[in-house]
mmCIF file of C-alpha atoms in Angstrom:
data_model
loop_
_atom_site.group_PDB
_atom_site.id
_atom_site.type_symbol
_atom_site.label_atom_id
_atom_site.label_comp_id
_atom_site.label_asym_id
_atom_site.label_seq_id
_atom_site.Cartn_x
_atom_site.Cartn_y
_atom_site.Cartn_z
ATOM 1 C CA MET L 26 0.622 10.762 -26.268
ATOM 2 C CA VAL L 27 2.706 10.655 -23.090
ATOM 3 C CA ASP L 28 -0.175 11.939 -20.965
ATOM 4 C CA ARG L 29 -2.648 9.298 -22.180
ATOM 5 C CA LEU L 30 -2.436 7.344 -18.967
ATOM 6 C CA ALA L 31 -5.157 5.808 -16.847
ATOM 7 C CA LYS L 32 -5.305 4.287 -13.371
ATOM 8 C CA ARG L 33 -7.785 1.659 -12.225
ATOM 9 C CA ILE L 34 -10.414 2.950 -9.789
ATOM 10 C CA GLU L 35 -10.978 0.733 -6.768
ATOM 11 C CA GLY L 36 -14.658 0.002 -6.231
ATOM 12 C CA PRO L 37 -17.715 0.980 -8.283
ATOM 13 C CA VAL L 38 -18.440 4.339 -9.913
ATOM 14 C CA VAL L 39 -21.728 5.853 -11.045
ATOM 15 C CA VAL L 40 -22.219 6.246 -14.797
ATOM 16 C CA ASN L 41 -25.545 7.488 -16.185
ATOM 17 C CA GLY L 42 -27.193 6.820 -12.844
ATOM 18 C CA HIS L 43 -25.938 3.232 -12.583
ATOM 19 C CA LYS L 44 -23.079 1.686 -10.643
ATOM 20 C CA ALA L 45 -20.275 0.273 -12.749
ATOM 21 C CA ASN L 46 -17.132 -1.626 -11.827
ATOM 22 C CA ASN L 47 -13.660 -1.805 -13.380
ATOM 23 C CA ALA L 48 -13.498 1.881 -14.278
ATOM 24 C CA TYR L 49 -10.337 3.904 -14.876
ATOM 25 C CA GLN L 50 -9.437 7.514 -14.206
ATOM 26 C CA THR L 51 -7.383 9.375 -16.805
ATOM 27 C CA LEU L 52 -5.125 12.392 -16.504
ATOM 28 C CA LEU L 53 -7.162 14.276 -19.103
ATOM 29 C CA LEU L 54 -10.851 13.589 -18.398
ATOM 30 C CA GLU L 55 -13.179 14.159 -15.466
ATOM 31 C CA GLU L 56 -15.376 11.205 -16.465
ATOM 32 C CA PRO L 57 -14.408 7.599 -15.722
ATOM 33 C CA VAL L 58 -13.438 5.435 -18.677
ATOM 34 C CA PHE L 59 -13.481 1.706 -19.324
ATOM 35 C CA ILE L 60 -11.352 -0.773 -21.224
ATOM 36 C CA HIS L 61 -13.049 -1.599 -24.515
ATOM 37 C CA PRO L 62 -14.570 -5.122 -24.532
ATOM 38 C CA SER L 63 -12.477 -6.036 -27.580
ATOM 39 C CA SER L 64 -9.222 -5.544 -25.654
ATOM 40 C CA VAL L 65 -7.260 -8.585 -24.498
ATOM 41 C CA LEU L 66 -6.763 -6.759 -21.178
ATOM 42 C CA VAL L 67 -10.460 -6.407 -20.410
ATOM 43 C CA ASN L 68 -10.225 -9.194 -17.824
ATOM 44 C CA ASP L 69 -6.698 -8.480 -16.575
ATOM 45 C CA LEU L 70 -7.346 -4.897 -15.419
ATOM 46 C CA PRO L 71 -3.759 -3.636 -14.884
ATOM 47 C CA THR L 72 -3.401 -0.891 -12.283
ATOM 48 C CA PHE L 73 -1.839 1.511 -14.794
ATOM 49 C CA ILE L 74 -2.391 1.542 -18.542
ATOM 50 C CA CYS L 75 -1.652 3.776 -21.487
ATOM 51 C CA TYR L 76 -4.064 4.149 -24.383
ATOM 52 C CA GLN L 77 -4.231 5.707 -27.822
ATOM 53 C CA GLU L 78 -7.918 6.103 -28.591
ATOM 54 C CA LEU L 79 -11.175 7.101 -26.880
ATOM 55 C CA HIS L 80 -14.515 5.750 -28.091
ATOM 56 C CA GLU L 81 -17.816 6.960 -26.603
ATOM 57 C CA THR L 82 -21.121 5.072 -26.678
ATOM 58 C CA THR L 83 -23.077 4.530 -23.465
ATOM 59 C CA ARG L 84 -19.706 4.847 -21.742
ATOM 60 C CA ILE L 85 -16.310 6.215 -22.651
ATOM 61 C CA PHE L 86 -14.069 3.360 -23.728
ATOM 62 C CA ILE L 87 -10.318 3.361 -24.239
ATOM 63 C CA LYS L 88 -8.741 1.306 -27.009
ATOM 64 C CA ASP L 89 -5.273 0.308 -28.182
ATOM 65 C CA ILE L 90 -4.026 -0.058 -24.635
ATOM 66 C CA CYS L 91 -1.174 -1.738 -22.819
ATOM 67 C CA GLY L 92 -0.385 -2.271 -19.166
ATOM 68 C CA ILE L 93 2.577 -0.368 -17.756
ATOM 69 C CA GLN L 94 4.706 -0.547 -14.626
ATOM 70 C CA MET L 95 5.010 2.324 -12.162
ATOM 71 C CA ASP L 96 8.719 2.826 -12.830
ATOM 72 C CA TRP L 97 8.006 3.149 -16.562
ATOM 73 C CA ILE L 98 5.867 6.196 -15.810
ATOM 74 C CA VAL L 99 8.749 7.917 -14.042
ATOM 75 C CA GLN L 100 11.212 7.075 -16.816
ATOM 76 C CA LEU L 101 8.925 8.076 -19.694
ATOM 77 C CA ASN L 102 7.075 11.007 -18.119
ATOM 78 C CA PRO L 103 9.283 12.576 -15.424
ATOM 79 C CA HIS L 104 7.866 16.020 -16.281
ATOM 80 C CA LEU L 105 4.421 14.799 -15.166
ATOM 81 C CA CYS L 106 5.729 13.596 -11.794
ATOM 82 C CA SER L 107 6.259 15.267 -8.443
ATOM 83 C CA PHE L 108 8.849 13.767 -6.104
ATOM 84 C CA GLY L 109 9.299 13.751 -2.360
ATOM 85 C CA PRO L 110 12.629 13.849 -0.500
ATOM 86 C CA ILE L 111 15.165 11.049 -0.876
ATOM 87 C CA GLU L 112 14.315 8.075 1.337
ATOM 88 C CA ASP L 113 16.857 6.745 3.844
ATOM 89 C CA GLU L 114 15.826 3.150 3.129
ATOM 90 C CA PRO L 115 16.578 1.530 0.801
ATOM 91 C CA CYS L 116 19.766 3.551 0.711
ATOM 92 C CA PRO L 117 20.963 5.078 -2.573
ATOM 93 C CA ARG L 118 23.095 2.846 -4.765
ATOM 94 C CA TYR L 119 25.214 2.879 -7.901
ATOM 95 C CA ASP L 120 23.417 1.269 -10.842
ATOM 96 C CA GLU L 121 26.136 -0.209 -13.033
ATOM 97 C CA ILE L 122 23.851 -0.812 -16.018
ATOM 98 C CA GLN L 123 22.666 2.798 -16.151
ATOM 99 C CA ASP L 124 25.999 4.103 -14.838
ATOM 100 C CA LYS L 125 24.045 6.416 -12.563
ATOM 101 C CA MET L 126 23.402 6.986 -8.896
ATOM 102 C CA VAL L 127 19.832 6.027 -8.020
ATOM 103 C CA CYS L 128 17.692 6.551 -4.940
ATOM 104 C CA HIS L 129 14.184 5.928 -3.643
ATOM 105 C CA ARG L 130 11.602 8.710 -3.418
ATOM 106 C CA LYS L 131 7.855 8.934 -3.052
ATOM 107 C CA ALA L 132 6.303 10.062 -6.318
ATOM 108 C CA THR L 133 2.951 11.215 -7.620
ATOM 109 C CA ILE L 134 1.858 11.845 -11.176
ATOM 110 C CA GLY L 135 -0.618 14.341 -12.566
ATOM 111 C CA GLN L 136 -1.686 17.930 -12.010
ATOM 112 C CA ARG L 137 -5.474 17.848 -12.305
ATOM 113 C CA VAL L 138 -5.374 14.554 -10.409
ATOM 114 C CA SER L 139 -2.582 13.207 -8.237
ATOM 115 C CA TRP L 140 -1.821 9.499 -8.317
ATOM 116 C CA SER L 141 0.569 7.946 -5.866
ATOM 117 C CA LEU L 142 3.085 5.656 -7.553
ATOM 118 C CA GLY L 143 3.535 3.558 -4.432
ATOM 119 C CA PRO L 144 5.379 3.755 -1.089
ATOM 120 C CA SER L 145 8.582 4.747 -2.907
ATOM 121 C CA ILE L 146 10.079 4.285 -6.336
ATOM 122 C CA GLU L 147 13.666 4.014 -7.522
ATOM 123 C CA THR L 148 14.748 6.869 -9.734
ATOM 124 C CA VAL L 149 17.903 8.620 -10.859
ATOM 125 C CA PHE L 150 19.348 10.995 -8.271
ATOM 126 C CA PRO L 151 18.047 14.559 -8.677
ATOM 127 C CA LEU L 152 20.594 16.956 -10.135
ATOM 128 C CA ASP L 153 19.865 19.679 -7.589
ATOM 129 C CA THR L 154 21.403 17.842 -4.634
ATOM 130 C CA ILE L 155 25.036 17.435 -3.657
ATOM 131 C CA ASP L 156 24.193 14.094 -2.065
ATOM 132 C CA ARG L 157 24.659 12.281 -5.355
ATOM 133 C CA PHE L 158 28.380 13.129 -5.173
ATOM 134 C CA ARG L 159 28.569 11.999 -1.538
ATOM 135 C CA TRP L 160 27.116 8.601 -2.382
ATOM 136 C CA PHE L 161 29.253 8.256 -5.496
ATOM 137 C CA GLY L 162 32.294 8.955 -3.330
ATOM 138 C CA LYS L 163 31.245 6.284 -0.849
ATOM 139 C CA TYR L 164 30.906 3.645 -3.557
ATOM 140 C CA PHE L 165 34.201 4.731 -5.096
ATOM 141 C CA LEU L 166 35.910 4.070 -1.756
ATOM 142 C CA ASP L 167 34.089 0.738 -1.487
ATOM 143 C CA GLY L 168 35.644 -0.372 -4.788
ATOM 144 C CA ILE L 169 32.267 -0.634 -6.512
ATOM 145 C CA ILE L 170 32.925 2.078 -9.093
ATOM 146 C CA CYS L 171 36.451 0.829 -9.805
ATOM 147 C CA PRO L 172 36.865 -2.827 -8.778
ATOM 148 C CA ARG L 173 40.660 -2.527 -8.947
ATOM 149 C CA LEU L 174 40.434 -0.527 -5.716
ATOM 150 C CA LEU L 175 38.483 -3.233 -3.918
ATOM 151 C CA GLN L 176 41.749 -4.723 -2.619
ATOM 152 C CA PHE L 177 42.384 -1.553 -0.606
ATOM 153 C CA HIS L 178 38.937 -1.352 0.976
ATOM 154 C CA PRO L 179 39.828 -3.327 4.150
ATOM 155 C CA ALA L 180 42.696 -0.912 4.832
ATOM 156 C CA LEU L 181 40.657 2.311 4.742
ATOM 157 C CA LEU L 182 41.555 4.550 7.678
ATOM 158 C CA CYS L 183 37.928 5.597 7.960
ATOM 159 C CA SER L 184 34.690 3.920 6.921
ATOM 160 C CA SER L 185 33.401 4.977 3.520
ATOM 161 C CA ASN L 186 30.089 5.680 5.260
ATOM 162 C CA ALA L 187 31.668 8.879 6.531
ATOM 163 C CA MET L 188 31.059 10.362 3.070
ATOM 164 C CA VAL L 189 27.296 10.377 3.624
ATOM 165 C CA LYS L 190 27.125 11.313 7.302
ATOM 166 C CA SER L 191 25.696 14.646 8.424
ATOM 167 C CA TRP L 192 29.041 15.485 10.022
ATOM 168 C CA ALA L 193 31.094 14.648 6.904
ATOM 169 C CA SER L 194 32.082 18.289 6.401
ATOM 170 C CA LEU L 195 33.947 18.195 9.732
ATOM 171 C CA MET L 196 36.478 15.694 8.362
ATOM 172 C CA GLU L 197 39.167 17.029 6.059
ATOM 173 C CA ARG L 198 39.486 13.888 3.947
ATOM 174 C CA THR L 199 35.747 13.602 3.296
ATOM 175 C CA GLN L 200 35.397 17.280 2.429
ATOM 176 C CA LYS L 201 38.388 17.269 0.063
ATOM 177 C CA PHE L 202 37.085 14.173 -1.691
ATOM 178 C CA LEU L 203 33.613 15.691 -2.039
ATOM 179 C CA ASN L 204 35.003 18.996 -3.305
ATOM 180 C CA ALA L 205 37.064 17.195 -5.952
ATOM 181 C CA LEU L 206 34.011 15.323 -7.248
ATOM 182 C CA VAL L 207 31.806 18.414 -7.248
ATOM 183 C CA ALA L 208 34.443 20.527 -9.008
ATOM 184 C CA LYS L 209 34.443 18.135 -11.984
ATOM 185 C CA GLN L 210 30.770 17.141 -11.595
ATOM 186 C CA ILE L 211 31.743 13.475 -11.374
ATOM 187 C CA ASP L 212 28.896 11.173 -10.377
ATOM 188 C CA ASN L 213 29.312 8.268 -12.803
ATOM 189 C CA ARG L 214 32.028 5.950 -14.097
ATOM 190 C CA THR L 215 31.976 7.232 -17.685
ATOM 191 C CA GLN L 216 32.754 10.791 -16.611
ATOM 192 C CA LEU L 217 35.488 9.525 -14.322
ATOM 193 C CA ILE L 218 37.230 7.620 -17.113
ATOM 194 C CA GLU L 219 37.001 10.668 -19.384
ATOM 195 C CA ILE L 220 38.658 12.837 -16.740
ATOM 196 C CA TRP L 221 41.414 10.277 -16.226
ATOM 197 C CA SER L 222 42.184 10.285 -19.946
ATOM 198 C CA ALA L 223 43.102 13.963 -19.613
ATOM 199 C CA GLU L 224 44.211 14.052 -15.956
ATOM 200 C CA PRO L 225 45.584 10.616 -14.967
ATOM 201 C CA GLN L 226 46.420 11.765 -11.423
ATOM 202 C CA TYR L 227 42.903 12.991 -10.654
ATOM 203 C CA LEU L 228 41.818 11.845 -7.144
ATOM 204 C CA LEU L 229 45.094 9.987 -6.507
ATOM 205 C CA ASP L 230 46.446 12.173 -3.704
ATOM 206 C CA ILE L 231 43.020 12.524 -2.107
ATOM 207 C CA TYR L 232 42.426 8.770 -2.224
ATOM 208 C CA CYS L 233 45.804 8.153 -0.602
ATOM 209 C CA THR L 234 44.724 10.181 2.443
ATOM 210 C CA TRP L 235 42.213 7.408 3.126
ATOM 211 C CA LEU L 236 44.935 4.736 3.287
ATOM 212 C CA PRO L 237 48.056 4.002 5.361
ATOM 213 C CA GLU L 238 51.217 5.457 3.853
ATOM 214 C CA SER L 239 52.598 1.933 3.446
ATOM 215 C CA LEU L 240 50.059 1.341 0.644
ATOM 216 C CA HIS L 241 50.603 4.561 -1.292
ATOM 217 C CA THR L 242 53.235 3.112 -3.636
ATOM 218 C CA GLN L 243 50.968 0.186 -4.482
ATOM 219 C CA VAL L 244 48.044 2.528 -5.130
ATOM 220 C CA ARG L 245 50.143 4.680 -7.447
ATOM 221 C CA SER L 246 51.122 1.583 -9.425
ATOM 222 C CA VAL L 247 47.479 0.872 -10.367
ATOM 223 C CA TRP L 248 46.413 4.473 -10.945
ATOM 224 C CA PRO L 249 44.235 5.405 -12.687
ATOM 225 C CA PRO L 250 42.224 2.311 -11.681
ATOM 226 C CA ILE L 251 40.245 2.163 -14.906
ATOM 227 C CA PRO L 252 38.052 -0.959 -14.999
ATOM 228 C CA LYS L 253 39.320 -3.600 -17.401
#
């Protein structure tokens, strides 16, 4: 059922020797299809729809349909999608609701056909890139992952943006922080809290290297900075 998707075709198509408007292309069929006249969406014509049934008369009609958003396609059918590289803008961010790092990438769907899902679409960070740990580290330093650390953000000895710069590996503090996250595969708040339950001092010494020594005692007093 997950591949029963259709995209609206712009402009007319030829069916049985006659031009016809408002056709859709499916992932499964060569022939264009049309929303069945009994559907409440016959006049709305969403760009993307999913359907359950095909019915052929003088045309091929699709029935039991609903309109869907582009990001739904990525969430429900990621195995049908192909993704481009991570976009610089908008920059990756931490999604607190999902507790995941997300980024923007160009995406297409389909193998027999290839539909663009727009200029770029927000999706969960791919697992095959170390950049998700770099960005998680940046937002940790910003106090976004653990708001109790927000008070220390103005005193950082180096901008948190250093975590995601191309030259980050040249700085000892950025590389140590990255290595610590990668070693435990920490890229979300839930994993971080689980690690702290077993290793309360995890990241403490590394985090202190980002702050003046005068603040180290205060940092230790709030560690681990588990959100309350």
